[in-house]
C-alpha cells in the first residue's frame, strides 16, 4: 500500500528535503505541501492524506493549533498527525498529544526512521515508546485539569482486561511487548486495545494515552 503524506513546514528547503527522503522509501508519496498551519488545515480537508507531517513553529497558525483543528474534525478521523520539529521540549510534547497528534519526533531523525514513523502513525499506532518521551508525557499528563465527566463515564465501560491493556499502552509498550508480558497473542492484545479505543472515543493510541493519564488509570511511577 502507498501512504499519502501532507508536509507542513514554513521552510520550503526543508519541505523539499523531507519530500525526497519520504518518497525514496517507495511506499510513501507526498500529496501536498503547506507553508503554515492554516494552509495545512485547508489542504488536509482537501487532500485527505493518511498522515500530516507537521512542524510546530509556523506563521499565521502554528502547528499545534493546526493539529488540534485537524484532529477535532470528524471528517478527518482517518488522518493522523506526526509532529516533526526541532523544539523537542516537555511542554511541546504534552501539548501536541493533548491536541491529538499521533507522534512527536525531532528533525534530526534519519530517513529510514522518518519513513517508519509515517507508517506507524498511519497504522494508528503511536511513537511514545522511548523512555525519555514516556517520562515527559507522564509528567505533563498526570496532573492536568480535571478530566471531562464524559471521559470518566466512558472509563467505567471498560472491562478489567481492557483497563489493564490501556494502562500498559500508557507506559509506551507496543502490542507485541504487551503480548509477551501478558502471555497473549498480539492479535488478542490488538482486539482489546481497539475495543478500549472505541469505548473511550480515542482516535488513536496517543489519545488513548492522554485519556489514561487524565482519568488516573495510568500514573507516574516515581
XYZ file of N, CA and C in Angstrom:
666
model
N 0.838 -1.185 0.000
C 0.000 0.000 0.000
C 0.874 1.236 0.000
N 0.322 2.334 -0.505
C 1.046 3.602 -0.548
C 0.448 4.560 0.466
N 1.300 5.180 1.268
C 0.856 6.143 2.272
C 0.941 7.551 1.691
N -0.134 8.305 1.808
C -0.176 9.677 1.298
C 0.099 10.645 2.434
N 1.061 11.546 2.207
C 1.528 12.448 3.252
C 1.358 13.903 2.829
N 0.981 14.736 3.786
C 0.974 16.188 3.615
C 2.089 16.750 4.479
N 2.999 17.524 3.872
C 4.102 18.138 4.606
C 3.740 19.567 4.980
N 3.885 19.910 6.261
C 3.591 21.271 6.720
C 4.812 21.832 7.431
N 5.504 22.773 6.763
C 6.701 23.406 7.319
C 6.864 24.739 6.602
N 7.248 25.774 7.339
C 7.344 27.088 6.707
C 8.622 27.272 5.894
N 9.528 26.297 5.926
C 10.764 26.395 5.154
C 10.697 25.470 3.930
N 10.628 26.091 2.751
C 10.485 25.337 1.510
C 11.642 24.357 1.304
N 12.853 24.761 1.713
C 14.017 23.897 1.533
C 13.863 22.614 2.340
N 13.380 22.750 3.569
C 13.169 21.565 4.400
C 12.056 20.688 3.841
N 10.983 21.304 3.364
C 9.902 20.510 2.769
C 10.425 19.693 1.595
N 11.287 20.319 0.774
C 11.863 19.603 -0.362
C 12.722 18.428 0.086
N 13.493 18.640 1.153
C 14.351 17.566 1.661
C 13.511 16.426 2.222
N 12.461 16.766 2.977
C 11.603 15.724 3.549
C 10.843 14.979 2.450
N 10.425 15.703 1.420
C 9.748 15.048 0.291
C 10.669 14.009 -0.339
N 11.910 14.405 -0.580
C 12.871 13.490 -1.197
C 13.115 12.266 -0.314
N 13.280 12.495 0.988
C 13.536 11.389 1.902
C 12.361 10.422 1.961
N 11.163 10.974 2.059
C 9.981 10.118 2.192
C 9.684 9.354 0.913
N 9.759 10.027 -0.216
C 9.399 9.365 -1.468
C 10.446 8.351 -1.902
N 11.659 8.451 -1.329
C 12.682 7.447 -1.637
C 12.355 6.108 -0.978
N 11.396 6.114 -0.019
C 11.018 4.878 0.675
C 10.277 3.918 -0.245
N 9.636 4.452 -1.289
C 8.945 3.592 -2.249
C 7.465 3.416 -1.993
N 7.063 3.403 -0.716
C 5.644 3.190 -0.406
C 5.001 4.452 0.186
N 5.672 5.591 0.034
C 5.154 6.857 0.560
C 5.176 7.898 -0.546
N 4.082 8.627 -0.703
C 4.030 9.709 -1.670
C 3.586 10.988 -0.973
N 4.180 12.108 -1.327
C 3.807 13.396 -0.752
C 2.705 13.998 -1.609
N 1.509 14.078 -1.034
C 0.342 14.556 -1.776
C 0.271 16.070 -1.845
N 0.944 16.767 -0.903
C 0.884 18.220 -0.905
C 1.826 18.808 0.113
N 2.025 20.133 0.025
C 2.897 20.851 0.952
C 2.205 22.122 1.428
N 2.386 22.446 2.702
C 1.806 23.652 3.292
C 2.900 24.452 3.978
N 2.800 25.788 3.878
C 3.798 26.654 4.471
C 3.414 27.231 5.813
N 2.178 26.984 6.256
C 1.741 27.432 7.578
C 0.578 26.570 8.039
N 0.185 26.759 9.295
C -0.851 25.915 9.867
C -2.199 26.050 9.200
N -2.560 27.268 8.816
C -3.857 27.475 8.178
C -3.940 26.719 6.843
N -2.864 26.798 6.082
C -2.827 26.080 4.811
C -2.823 24.575 5.041
N -2.173 24.134 6.111
C -2.138 22.705 6.427
C -3.541 22.168 6.693
N -4.347 22.935 7.437
C -5.715 22.511 7.724
C -6.528 22.464 6.428
N -6.379 23.496 5.612
C -7.130 23.552 4.351
C -6.776 22.379 3.447
N -5.477 22.112 3.302
C -5.055 21.027 2.417
C -5.406 19.655 2.997
N -5.391 19.535 4.315
C -5.786 18.263 4.925
C -7.239 17.946 4.562
N -8.091 18.949 4.618
C -9.501 18.747 4.266
C -9.680 18.478 2.775
N -8.824 19.066 1.981
C -8.929 18.903 0.526
C -8.340 17.584 0.051
N -7.176 17.209 0.602
C -6.434 16.049 0.107
C -6.701 14.764 0.879
N -7.169 14.876 2.128
C -7.418 13.713 2.999
C -6.209 12.778 3.038
N -5.034 13.275 3.442
C -3.847 12.412 3.499
C -3.947 11.411 4.639
N -3.115 10.388 4.582
C -3.050 9.430 5.688
C -2.350 10.057 6.890
N -1.291 10.837 6.608
C -0.501 11.453 7.672
C -0.151 12.892 7.297
N -0.274 13.791 8.261
C 0.242 15.152 8.115
C 1.518 15.230 8.935
N 2.643 15.506 8.282
C 3.912 15.696 8.977
C 4.019 17.191 9.275
N 3.887 17.546 10.546
C 3.631 18.928 10.956
C 4.772 19.529 11.776
N 5.261 20.696 11.343
C 6.202 21.468 12.143
C 5.411 22.245 13.200
N 6.065 22.708 14.258
C 5.379 23.485 15.291
C 5.434 24.976 14.996
N 6.646 25.512 14.803
C 6.818 26.939 14.607
C 6.528 27.329 13.167
N 5.339 27.874 12.921
C 4.960 28.342 11.593
C 4.165 29.634 11.734
N 4.183 30.505 10.704
C 3.442 31.768 10.776
C 1.935 31.549 10.678
N 1.197 32.625 10.926
C -0.271 32.601 10.841
C -0.855 31.709 11.935
N -0.897 30.421 11.674
C -1.392 29.428 12.647
C -0.265 28.428 12.883
N 0.109 28.195 14.157
C 1.224 27.275 14.404
C 0.782 25.818 14.278
N 1.766 24.927 14.338
C 1.483 23.517 14.111
C 0.612 22.868 15.163
N 0.714 23.317 16.409
C -0.105 22.728 17.468
C -1.570 23.117 17.302
N -1.830 24.372 16.959
C -3.210 24.810 16.732
C -3.794 24.101 15.512
N -2.976 23.949 14.467
C -3.438 23.254 13.265
C -3.716 21.786 13.564
N -2.867 21.178 14.395
C -3.073 19.787 14.782
C -4.401 19.617 15.520
N -4.668 20.510 16.457
C -5.924 20.439 17.209
C -7.126 20.561 16.290
N -7.040 21.444 15.297
C -8.166 21.638 14.379
C -8.376 20.411 13.494
N -7.285 19.845 13.015
C -7.385 18.656 12.167
C -7.946 17.477 12.953
N -7.428 17.277 14.158
C -7.850 16.123 14.956
C -9.275 16.259 15.490
N -9.779 17.493 15.561
C -11.141 17.701 16.044
C -12.173 17.581 14.924
N -11.719 17.517 13.681
C -12.637 17.461 12.536
C -13.058 16.016 12.294
N -14.330 15.676 12.482
C -14.776 14.291 12.287
C -14.580 13.802 10.857
N -14.529 14.726 9.909
C -14.307 14.338 8.523
C -12.868 13.887 8.278
N -11.977 14.211 9.216
C -10.564 13.852 9.077
C -10.158 12.789 10.093
N -11.114 11.991 10.501
C -10.837 10.978 11.524
C -9.741 10.004 11.094
N -9.619 9.756 9.799
C -8.617 8.809 9.313
C -7.274 9.467 9.017
N -7.171 10.759 9.227
C -5.908 11.471 9.014
C -5.166 11.607 10.339
N -3.920 11.148 10.381
C -3.099 11.230 11.584
C -2.094 12.368 11.465
N -1.621 12.847 12.599
C -0.638 13.930 12.606
C 0.639 13.476 13.303
N 1.764 13.681 12.616
C 3.081 13.408 13.173
C 3.813 14.740 13.320
N 4.122 15.128 14.548
C 4.859 16.366 14.787
C 6.344 16.120 14.530
N 6.922 16.926 13.635
C 8.339 16.824 13.288
C 8.954 18.203 13.506
N 9.765 18.354 14.547
C 10.208 19.683 14.934
C 11.591 19.683 15.561
N 12.202 20.847 15.608
C 13.470 20.996 16.324
C 13.228 21.322 17.792
N 11.962 21.628 18.144
C 11.629 22.064 19.507
C 11.067 20.896 20.304
N 11.947 19.998 20.745
C 11.529 18.797 21.469
C 11.486 19.075 22.974
N 10.655 20.004 23.387
C 10.551 20.345 24.802
C 9.416 19.568 25.457
N 9.488 19.472 26.788
C 8.439 18.783 27.545
C 7.065 19.360 27.216
N 6.985 20.678 27.240
C 5.691 21.331 27.035
C 5.133 21.045 25.655
N 5.990 21.083 24.630
C 5.515 20.837 23.274
C 5.025 19.394 23.095
N 5.733 18.439 23.704
C 5.295 17.044 23.618
C 3.892 16.907 24.201
N 3.697 17.441 25.404
C 2.405 17.324 26.078
C 1.298 18.026 25.292
N 1.570 19.240 24.829
C 0.554 19.992 24.082
C 0.207 19.297 22.766
N 1.206 18.712 22.117
C 0.953 18.015 20.854
C 0.047 16.815 21.065
N 0.295 16.050 22.121
C -0.523 14.870 22.389
C -1.932 15.262 22.812
N -2.040 16.314 23.609
C -3.365 16.777 24.001
C -4.149 17.264 22.791
N -3.432 17.817 21.802
C -4.095 18.292 20.587
C -4.555 17.135 19.718
N -4.016 15.944 19.966
C -4.436 14.772 19.199
C -3.376 14.192 18.297
N -2.142 14.707 18.349
C -1.078 14.180 17.493
C -0.812 12.712 17.805
N -0.444 11.961 16.780
C -0.158 10.549 16.965
C 1.295 10.266 17.274
N 2.157 11.274 17.150
C 3.564 11.063 17.433
C 4.324 12.371 17.435
N 5.553 12.310 17.944
C 6.368 13.513 18.119
C 7.823 13.121 17.945
N 8.467 13.615 16.884
C 9.865 13.276 16.636
C 10.640 14.540 16.283
N 11.970 14.486 16.451
C 12.827 15.617 16.147
C 13.291 15.598 14.707
N 13.714 16.760 14.216
C 14.154 16.860 12.825
C 15.505 16.208 12.587
N 16.139 15.737 13.630
C 17.395 15.013 13.469
C 17.185 13.554 13.113
N 15.952 13.144 12.949
C 15.623 11.753 12.651
C 16.178 11.356 11.279
N 16.568 10.082 11.126
C 17.097 9.592 9.854
C 15.993 9.311 8.857
N 16.367 9.156 7.594
C 15.396 8.939 6.520
C 14.565 7.682 6.750
N 15.232 6.582 7.104
C 14.514 5.326 7.321
C 13.608 5.422 8.537
N 14.086 6.092 9.590
C 13.277 6.255 10.798
C 12.051 7.122 10.520
N 12.223 8.151 9.686
C 11.098 9.022 9.350
C 10.033 8.247 8.577
N 10.466 7.437 7.625
C 9.518 6.620 6.858
C 8.786 5.647 7.778
N 9.519 5.027 8.704
C 8.893 4.104 9.659
C 7.901 4.839 10.556
N 8.239 6.081 10.922
C 7.343 6.874 11.766
C 6.033 7.137 11.039
N 6.109 7.458 9.760
C 4.898 7.700 8.971
C 4.044 6.438 8.916
N 4.675 5.306 8.683
C 3.922 4.044 8.608
C 3.269 3.728 9.958
N 4.009 3.965 11.029
C 3.493 3.687 12.374
C 2.276 4.551 12.676
N 2.380 5.843 12.386
C 1.281 6.763 12.644
C 0.087 6.434 11.773
N 0.331 6.117 10.506
C -0.763 5.793 9.587
C -1.534 4.563 10.048
N -0.841 3.647 10.717
C -1.481 2.419 11.200
C -2.266 2.647 12.489
N -2.258 3.897 12.995
C -2.996 4.193 14.214
C -2.203 3.940 15.473
N -0.929 3.597 15.319
C -0.075 3.378 16.484
C 0.527 4.716 16.887
N 1.410 4.708 17.859
C 1.976 5.952 18.352
C 3.479 5.823 18.561
N 4.166 6.952 18.630
C 5.610 6.948 18.835
C 5.947 7.408 20.254
N 5.454 6.681 21.239
C 5.684 7.064 22.627
C 6.524 6.028 23.373
N 7.177 5.165 22.650
C 7.905 4.091 23.325
C 9.230 4.489 23.961
N 10.011 5.439 23.446
C 11.273 5.765 24.104
C 11.057 6.196 25.544
N 11.932 5.746 26.415
C 11.763 6.017 27.841
C 11.739 7.509 28.157
N 12.574 8.277 27.475
C 12.620 9.713 27.759
C 11.301 10.380 27.430
N 10.763 10.080 26.261
C 9.493 10.676 25.868
C 8.379 10.223 26.796
N 8.434 8.951 27.192
C 7.411 8.400 28.072
C 7.371 9.162 29.401
N 8.548 9.477 29.934
C 8.583 10.182 31.208
C 8.054 11.609 31.071
N 8.337 12.239 29.937
C 7.843 13.596 29.717
C 6.322 13.585 29.627
N 5.800 12.648 28.860
C 4.349 12.549 28.694
C 3.686 12.281 30.030
N 4.250 11.346 30.801
C 3.672 11.012 32.095
C 3.641 12.226 33.013
N 4.742 12.961 33.054
C 4.832 14.091 33.970
C 3.839 15.195 33.631
N 3.631 15.426 32.359
C 2.753 16.524 31.978
C 1.282 16.126 31.918
N 1.006 14.844 31.668
C -0.387 14.435 31.534
C -0.967 13.886 32.835
N -0.128 13.612 33.806
C -0.616 13.029 35.053
C -1.291 14.054 35.953
N -1.009 15.324 35.739
C -1.605 16.354 36.594
C -2.258 17.465 35.773
N -3.197 17.112 34.863
C -3.877 18.136 34.087
C -5.066 18.663 34.862
N -5.868 19.481 34.205
C -7.125 19.886 34.803
C -7.997 18.651 34.973
N -9.046 18.763 35.775
C -9.933 17.628 35.961
C -10.450 17.148 34.606
N -10.477 15.818 34.384
C -10.941 15.312 33.094
C -12.429 15.572 32.915
N -12.866 15.728 31.676
C -14.297 15.891 31.433
C -15.066 14.718 32.027
N -16.266 14.998 32.509
C -17.071 13.938 33.120
C -17.313 12.799 32.143
N -17.434 13.132 30.863
C -17.702 12.101 29.860
C -16.578 11.080 29.804
N -15.322 11.526 30.009
C -14.191 10.595 29.971
C -14.280 9.603 31.122
N -14.599 10.095 32.302
C -14.714 9.211 33.463
C -15.863 8.227 33.291
N -16.944 8.697 32.703
C -18.096 7.819 32.475
C -17.749 6.722 31.479
N -17.031 7.096 30.413
C -16.650 6.092 29.413
C -15.661 5.091 29.989
N -14.821 5.544 30.927
C -13.854 4.649 31.543
C -14.557 3.496 32.254
N -15.730 3.778 32.799
C -16.491 2.746 33.508
C -16.994 1.651 32.572
N -16.984 1.915 31.262
C -17.454 0.931 30.288
C -16.409 -0.138 29.990
N -15.167 0.116 30.388
C -14.101 -0.835 30.085
C -14.168 -2.066 30.988
N -13.840 -3.211 30.419
C -13.712 -4.428 31.220
C -12.382 -4.358 31.983
N -12.214 -5.166 33.033
C -10.936 -5.169 33.752
C -9.742 -5.423 32.836
N -9.898 -6.338 31.861
C -8.809 -6.634 30.935
C -8.497 -5.424 30.052
N -9.538 -4.742 29.593
C -9.337 -3.555 28.756
C -8.650 -2.440 29.533
N -9.029 -2.274 30.788
C -8.378 -1.261 31.627
C -6.889 -1.597 31.798
N -6.604 -2.879 31.971
C -5.230 -3.315 32.115
C -4.430 -3.016 30.847
N -5.045 -3.269 29.698
C -4.376 -3.016 28.420
C -4.103 -1.525 28.222
N -5.079 -0.704 28.552
C -4.912 0.744 28.399
C -3.776 1.245 29.282
N -3.707 0.747 30.501
C -2.643 1.149 31.414
C -1.269 0.761 30.860
N -1.181 -0.404 30.223
C 0.091 -0.843 29.643
C 0.439 -0.020 28.407
N -0.561 0.285 27.597
C -0.336 1.149 26.431
C 0.209 2.497 26.886
N -0.301 3.001 28.005
C 0.107 4.314 28.505
C 1.563 4.342 28.954
N 2.155 3.169 29.211
C 3.577 3.129 29.560
C 4.458 3.165 28.330
N 3.842 3.109 27.139
C 4.604 3.155 25.897
C 4.874 1.797 25.285
N 4.326 0.718 25.865
C 4.556 -0.617 25.315
C 3.795 -0.818 24.011
N 4.399 -1.522 23.074
C 3.730 -1.874 21.826
C 2.830 -3.082 22.060
N 1.985 -3.410 21.073
C 1.130 -4.588 21.200
C 1.966 -5.849 21.388
N 3.079 -5.951 20.660
C 3.938 -7.123 20.755
C 4.530 -7.240 22.162
N 4.965 -6.116 22.715
C 5.562 -6.133 24.056
C 4.516 -6.483 25.114
N 3.301 -5.959 24.942
C 2.225 -6.297 25.879
C 1.901 -7.785 25.781
N 1.857 -8.294 24.546
C 1.545 -9.712 24.334
C 2.561 -10.605 25.030
N 3.837 -10.247 24.915
C 4.881 -11.051 25.549
C 4.771 -10.988 27.072
N 4.435 -9.819 27.593
C 4.323 -9.655 29.049
C 3.105 -10.403 29.598
N 2.000 -10.390 28.846
C 0.743 -10.975 29.326
C 0.525 -12.408 28.851
N 1.483 -12.949 28.065
C 1.356 -14.307 27.510
C 0.088 -14.433 26.665
N -0.118 -13.427 25.821
C -1.252 -13.414 24.909
C -0.729 -13.252 23.485
N -1.586 -13.458 22.516
C -1.186 -13.228 21.131
C -1.310 -11.733 20.816
N -0.479 -11.203 19.910
C -0.597 -9.795 19.518
C -1.993 -9.473 18.976
N -2.618 -10.442 18.301
C -3.967 -10.231 17.774
C -4.959 -9.980 18.911
N -4.849 -10.771 19.984
C -5.747 -10.608 21.135
C -5.538 -9.253 21.789
N -4.279 -8.864 21.949
C -3.973 -7.563 22.545
C -4.551 -6.446 21.682
N -4.339 -6.540 20.377
C -4.849 -5.509 19.472
C -6.368 -5.397 19.573
N -7.042 -6.535 19.691
C -8.506 -6.525 19.794
C -8.952 -5.814 21.069
N -8.301 -6.087 22.189
C -8.632 -5.432 23.458
C -8.388 -3.919 23.362
N -7.242 -3.549 22.778
C -6.898 -2.127 22.661
C -7.885 -1.410 21.752
N -8.243 -2.037 20.643
C -9.192 -1.414 19.711
C -10.563 -1.213 20.355
N -11.006 -2.199 21.134
C -12.303 -2.059 21.814
C -12.242 -0.930 22.841
N -11.120 -0.835 23.549
C -10.958 0.242 24.527
C -10.964 1.604 23.837
N -10.296 1.707 22.702
C -10.269 2.959 21.957
C -11.673 3.361 21.516
N -12.449 2.385 21.076
C -13.819 2.658 20.640
C -14.664 3.163 21.809
N -14.575 2.487 22.947
C -15.373 2.877 24.113
C -14.971 4.246 24.646
N -13.674 4.552 24.585
C -13.186 5.827 25.107
C -13.200 6.933 24.051
N -13.610 6.560 22.828
C -13.679 7.506 21.716
C -12.324 8.153 21.454
N -11.279 7.329 21.525
C -9.922 7.791 21.225
C -9.622 7.498 19.763
N -9.132 8.507 19.039
C -8.901 8.333 17.610
C -7.659 7.493 17.330
N -6.719 7.421 18.268
C -5.515 6.616 18.086
C -4.891 6.343 19.450
N -3.756 5.652 19.460
C -3.134 5.252 20.719
C -2.631 6.445 21.518
N -2.219 7.497 20.824
C -1.741 8.678 21.544
C -2.863 9.272 22.383
N -4.058 9.379 21.810
C -5.190 9.899 22.580
C -5.571 8.935 23.689
N -5.374 7.645 23.452
C -5.653 6.659 24.493
C -4.740 6.905 25.694
N -3.484 7.247 25.429
C -2.540 7.563 26.499
C -2.996 8.802 27.261
N -3.428 9.824 26.522
C -3.900 11.054 27.161
C -5.055 10.758 28.107
N -6.035 9.997 27.619
C -7.200 9.663 28.443
C -6.776 8.868 29.677
N -5.820 7.947 29.496
C -5.360 7.109 30.613
C -4.797 7.959 31.742
N -3.994 8.968 31.401
C -3.407 9.814 32.436
C -4.409 10.820 32.981
N -5.277 11.332 32.127
C -6.254 12.329 32.577
C -7.237 11.729 33.580
N -7.586 10.457 33.380
C -8.568 9.826 34.254
C -7.925 9.134 35.452
N -6.592 9.092 35.484
C -5.913 8.449 36.607
C -5.734 6.961 36.438
N -6.141 6.412 35.284
C -5.960 4.981 35.044
C -4.468 4.650 34.996
N -3.680 5.579 34.473
C -2.224 5.442 34.473
C -1.646 6.592 35.300
N -0.609 6.301 36.025
C 0.002 7.322 36.892
C 1.520 7.313 36.722
N 2.124 8.412 37.122
C 3.577 8.497 37.060
C 4.188 7.567 38.093
N 5.197 6.815 37.671
C 5.932 5.972 38.607
C 7.112 6.764 39.145
N 7.220 6.960 40.433
C 8.316 7.758 40.990
C 9.674 7.179 40.598
